[in-house]
Amino acid sequence: MKIALIFFGFLFLVHTGYSQLQKAQINPARIPELNQHYLDEYTFDVSTNPELWKKQKNGLNVSVATTNELYLRTEVPQISQQNAVWETTGWKGERLNAQLVIWSTDTLRQVRLEVKDLVNSKQKVLSKENVKVDLVRYVLSNFPYGAKAQNCSGGSADTAYLMPDRFELLNRFDLPGNTVRPVWITIDIPADVEAGSYAGTIDVISEAQRKTLNVKVNVQSHNLPKPKDWKFRLHLWQNPRA
């Protein structure tokens, strides 16, 4: 009888441990066997706070967000107020980056982005050809977001987390309900563009809705040399263990 109680107590603890997952954590029983080939995006993570999704507006939600934060696939983005404006400043020849976060409580079909040319007050154009849009895919990680470990260890082998990391060219995508999709935007300022303030828009479109983001790029008169002309000292350390 005592052995049976210990056994069922162990099962209860295991079940409780698996049901109380951290943000973006995957149930260890569902961790796939990895291989060297291309892996599709995994989608079996679950929200740690489903009640927050019930407080979100239905339909297409879009916001410009910081590039210094990760937004997890099934967790409501911690964005207090949606921001529809991206204003940035750069030198000629510089690359600028922004992150868009798209989320919805219901499934959105055929989500895509339409980028317009940026134009200044003199009708000079910073072409949309200089704007690149990448879909951010979620990949497996041994460590949770914000892990304190700063080393080259492989982490725990019996659990995994889904973290936004892999860039893919964006054509269009479907967004399942109660999920998040980050989008990475890059603007390469041409070296020969005229200094000034350039304004344009990026439209985020689904089958039923459209949201417009306003983009303003302040191009300064300074010119960033091409990387081959940079002067710097590079000191590399190689760890044979890796």
Short mmCIF file of C-alpha atoms in Angstrom, two decimals, residues 46-234:
data_model
loop_
_atom_site.label_atom_id
_atom_site.label_comp_id
_atom_site.label_asym_id
_atom_site.label_seq_id
_atom_site.Cartn_x
_atom_site.Cartn_y
_atom_site.Cartn_z
CA VAL A 46 0.49 27.00 -24.80
CA SER A 47 -0.21 30.30 -23.09
CA THR A 48 0.55 30.52 -19.38
CA ASN A 49 -2.24 33.08 -18.95
CA PRO A 50 -5.16 32.38 -21.36
CA GLU A 51 -7.35 34.90 -19.51
CA LEU A 52 -5.27 37.76 -20.92
CA TRP A 53 -6.33 36.80 -24.45
CA LYS A 54 -9.97 37.33 -23.50
CA LYS A 55 -9.18 41.00 -22.78
CA GLN A 56 -7.71 41.68 -26.24
CA LYS A 57 -9.59 43.32 -29.10
CA ASN A 58 -10.77 40.90 -31.74
CA GLY A 59 -9.26 41.05 -35.19
CA LEU A 60 -5.98 42.49 -36.38
CA ASN A 61 -3.75 44.06 -33.72
CA VAL A 62 -0.50 45.67 -34.87
CA SER A 63 2.14 47.72 -33.08
CA VAL A 64 5.66 48.98 -33.63
CA ALA A 65 7.70 47.48 -30.80
CA THR A 66 11.21 47.65 -29.41
CA THR A 67 13.89 45.56 -31.09
CA ASN A 68 15.32 44.79 -27.64
CA GLU A 69 12.53 42.43 -26.60
CA LEU A 70 11.26 39.04 -27.72
CA TYR A 71 7.54 38.41 -28.18
CA LEU A 72 6.49 34.84 -27.51
CA ARG A 73 4.12 32.95 -29.78
CA THR A 74 1.26 32.26 -27.36
CA GLU A 75 1.71 35.04 -24.81
CA VAL A 76 -0.19 38.34 -25.11
CA PRO A 77 2.38 41.06 -26.02
CA GLN A 78 3.03 43.35 -23.08
CA ILE A 79 2.38 46.51 -25.07
CA SER A 80 0.36 49.05 -23.11
CA GLN A 81 -0.70 51.05 -26.17
CA GLN A 82 -0.50 50.12 -29.82
CA ASN A 83 1.98 52.32 -31.68
CA ALA A 84 1.32 53.00 -35.36
CA VAL A 85 4.35 55.28 -35.92
CA TRP A 86 7.99 54.41 -36.51
CA GLU A 87 10.27 57.46 -36.58
CA THR A 88 14.01 56.93 -36.79
CA THR A 89 17.22 58.72 -37.73
CA GLY A 90 20.27 57.51 -39.62
CA TRP A 91 23.26 58.41 -41.72
CA LYS A 92 23.52 57.87 -45.44
CA GLY A 93 24.68 54.28 -45.94
CA GLU A 94 23.33 53.14 -42.57
CA ARG A 95 20.94 50.25 -41.89
CA LEU A 96 17.95 50.85 -39.61
CA ASN A 97 15.78 48.20 -37.96
CA ALA A 98 12.34 47.98 -36.42
CA GLN A 99 10.09 45.23 -35.12
CA LEU A 100 6.37 44.93 -35.76
CA VAL A 101 4.23 42.72 -33.58
CA ILE A 102 1.00 41.30 -35.00
CA TRP A 103 -1.47 39.39 -32.82
CA SER A 104 -5.11 38.34 -32.82
CA THR A 105 -7.66 36.44 -30.73
CA ASP A 106 -9.21 34.96 -33.87
CA THR A 107 -7.59 33.37 -36.92
CA LEU A 108 -6.46 35.82 -39.62
CA ARG A 109 -5.99 34.65 -43.20
CA GLN A 110 -3.57 35.88 -45.84
CA VAL A 111 -1.78 38.48 -43.72
CA ARG A 112 0.70 40.51 -45.81
CA LEU A 113 2.55 43.82 -45.78
CA GLU A 114 2.52 46.52 -48.45
CA VAL A 115 5.41 48.99 -48.32
CA LYS A 116 5.15 52.41 -49.98
CA ASP A 117 7.97 54.71 -51.13
CA LEU A 118 9.19 57.28 -48.61
CA VAL A 119 9.12 60.86 -49.93
CA ASN A 120 10.52 64.13 -48.56
CA SER A 121 9.19 67.70 -48.87
CA LYS A 122 11.08 68.18 -52.16
CA GLN A 123 9.46 65.05 -53.60
CA LYS A 124 12.78 63.20 -53.45
CA VAL A 125 12.20 59.48 -53.00
CA LEU A 126 13.70 56.88 -50.70
CA SER A 127 12.51 53.87 -52.66
CA LYS A 128 10.58 51.01 -51.09
CA GLU A 129 13.19 48.77 -52.74
CA ASN A 130 15.43 49.75 -49.81
CA VAL A 131 12.92 48.37 -47.31
CA LYS A 132 13.08 44.67 -46.46
CA VAL A 133 10.43 42.80 -44.50
CA ASP A 134 11.18 39.46 -42.81
CA LEU A 135 8.89 37.03 -41.08
CA VAL A 136 10.29 35.96 -37.70
CA ARG A 137 9.87 32.23 -37.11
CA TYR A 138 9.99 30.44 -33.76
CA VAL A 139 12.75 27.89 -33.12
CA LEU A 140 13.65 25.49 -30.32
CA SER A 141 15.84 26.78 -27.49
CA ASN A 142 17.38 24.98 -24.53
CA PHE A 143 17.00 28.07 -22.37
CA PRO A 144 13.94 30.17 -21.45
CA TYR A 145 13.69 33.85 -22.31
CA GLY A 146 15.84 35.89 -19.95
CA ALA A 147 17.87 32.91 -18.72
CA LYS A 148 20.72 33.98 -16.45
CA ALA A 149 23.15 31.33 -17.72
CA GLN A 150 25.79 33.03 -19.84
CA ASN A 151 27.83 30.06 -20.99
CA CYS A 152 28.19 27.61 -23.87
CA SER A 153 26.45 24.69 -22.16
CA GLY A 154 23.67 22.88 -23.95
CA GLY A 155 21.16 23.42 -21.16
CA SER A 156 18.68 20.81 -20.01
CA ALA A 157 18.13 17.95 -22.46
CA ASP A 158 14.62 17.14 -21.23
CA THR A 159 12.85 20.40 -22.01
CA ALA A 160 12.74 23.12 -24.67
CA TYR A 161 11.30 26.54 -25.39
CA LEU A 162 10.03 28.28 -28.52
CA MET A 163 11.89 31.52 -29.18
CA PRO A 164 11.53 33.99 -32.09
CA ASP A 165 14.78 33.92 -34.01
CA ARG A 166 14.75 32.70 -37.62
CA PHE A 167 14.16 35.20 -40.43
CA GLU A 168 12.27 34.17 -43.55
CA LEU A 169 11.23 36.24 -46.53
CA LEU A 170 7.68 37.37 -46.01
CA ASN A 171 5.08 36.85 -48.70
CA ARG A 172 1.94 36.20 -46.71
CA PHE A 173 0.95 34.05 -43.75
CA ASP A 174 -2.01 32.88 -41.70
CA LEU A 175 -2.16 33.81 -38.03
CA PRO A 176 -3.93 31.30 -35.74
CA GLY A 177 -6.14 32.69 -33.00
CA ASN A 178 -4.50 33.65 -29.70
CA THR A 179 -1.02 33.82 -31.22
CA VAL A 180 1.65 36.39 -32.04
CA ARG A 181 3.80 36.96 -35.12
CA PRO A 182 6.82 39.29 -35.05
CA VAL A 183 7.91 40.93 -38.31
CA TRP A 184 11.36 42.47 -38.75
CA ILE A 185 11.73 45.59 -40.92
CA THR A 186 15.07 46.77 -42.31
CA ILE A 187 15.74 50.03 -44.15
CA ASP A 188 19.04 50.47 -45.99
CA ILE A 189 19.61 54.19 -46.53
CA PRO A 190 21.34 54.69 -49.90
CA ALA A 191 24.71 56.46 -49.76
CA ASP A 192 23.62 58.91 -52.47
CA VAL A 193 20.21 59.86 -51.08
CA GLU A 194 19.60 63.53 -50.26
CA ALA A 195 19.55 64.44 -46.57
CA GLY A 196 16.13 65.26 -45.15
CA SER A 197 13.01 63.75 -43.64
CA TYR A 198 11.27 61.02 -45.64
CA ALA A 199 7.77 59.82 -44.86
CA GLY A 200 5.78 56.83 -46.07
CA THR A 201 3.51 54.03 -44.92
CA ILE A 202 3.43 50.29 -44.40
CA ASP A 203 0.03 48.62 -44.60
CA VAL A 204 -0.66 45.40 -42.71
CA ILE A 205 -3.50 43.62 -44.48
CA SER A 206 -5.55 40.51 -43.77
CA GLU A 207 -8.54 39.19 -45.73
CA ALA A 208 -10.90 41.39 -43.71
CA GLN A 209 -8.86 44.24 -42.23
CA ARG A 210 -6.13 46.77 -42.91
CA LYS A 211 -3.92 48.73 -40.51
CA THR A 212 -1.61 51.55 -41.65
CA LEU A 213 1.72 52.30 -40.01
CA ASN A 214 3.41 55.66 -40.60
CA VAL A 215 7.16 55.60 -41.20
CA LYS A 216 9.44 58.63 -40.97
CA VAL A 217 13.17 58.42 -41.64
CA ASN A 218 15.37 61.43 -40.86
CA VAL A 219 18.44 61.11 -43.08
CA GLN A 220 21.42 63.08 -41.79
CA SER A 221 24.14 64.56 -43.98
CA HIS A 222 26.86 62.28 -42.60
CA ASN A 223 27.88 59.30 -44.72
CA LEU A 224 28.71 55.91 -43.22
CA PRO A 225 31.55 54.28 -45.18
CA LYS A 226 31.07 50.83 -46.68
CA PRO A 227 32.16 48.02 -44.31
CA LYS A 228 35.30 47.32 -46.37
CA ASP A 229 36.47 50.86 -45.54
CA TRP A 230 35.87 50.64 -41.80
CA LYS A 231 38.91 50.80 -39.53
CA PHE A 232 38.73 48.71 -36.39
CA ARG A 233 40.54 45.99 -34.45
CA LEU A 234 38.92 42.55 -34.30
#
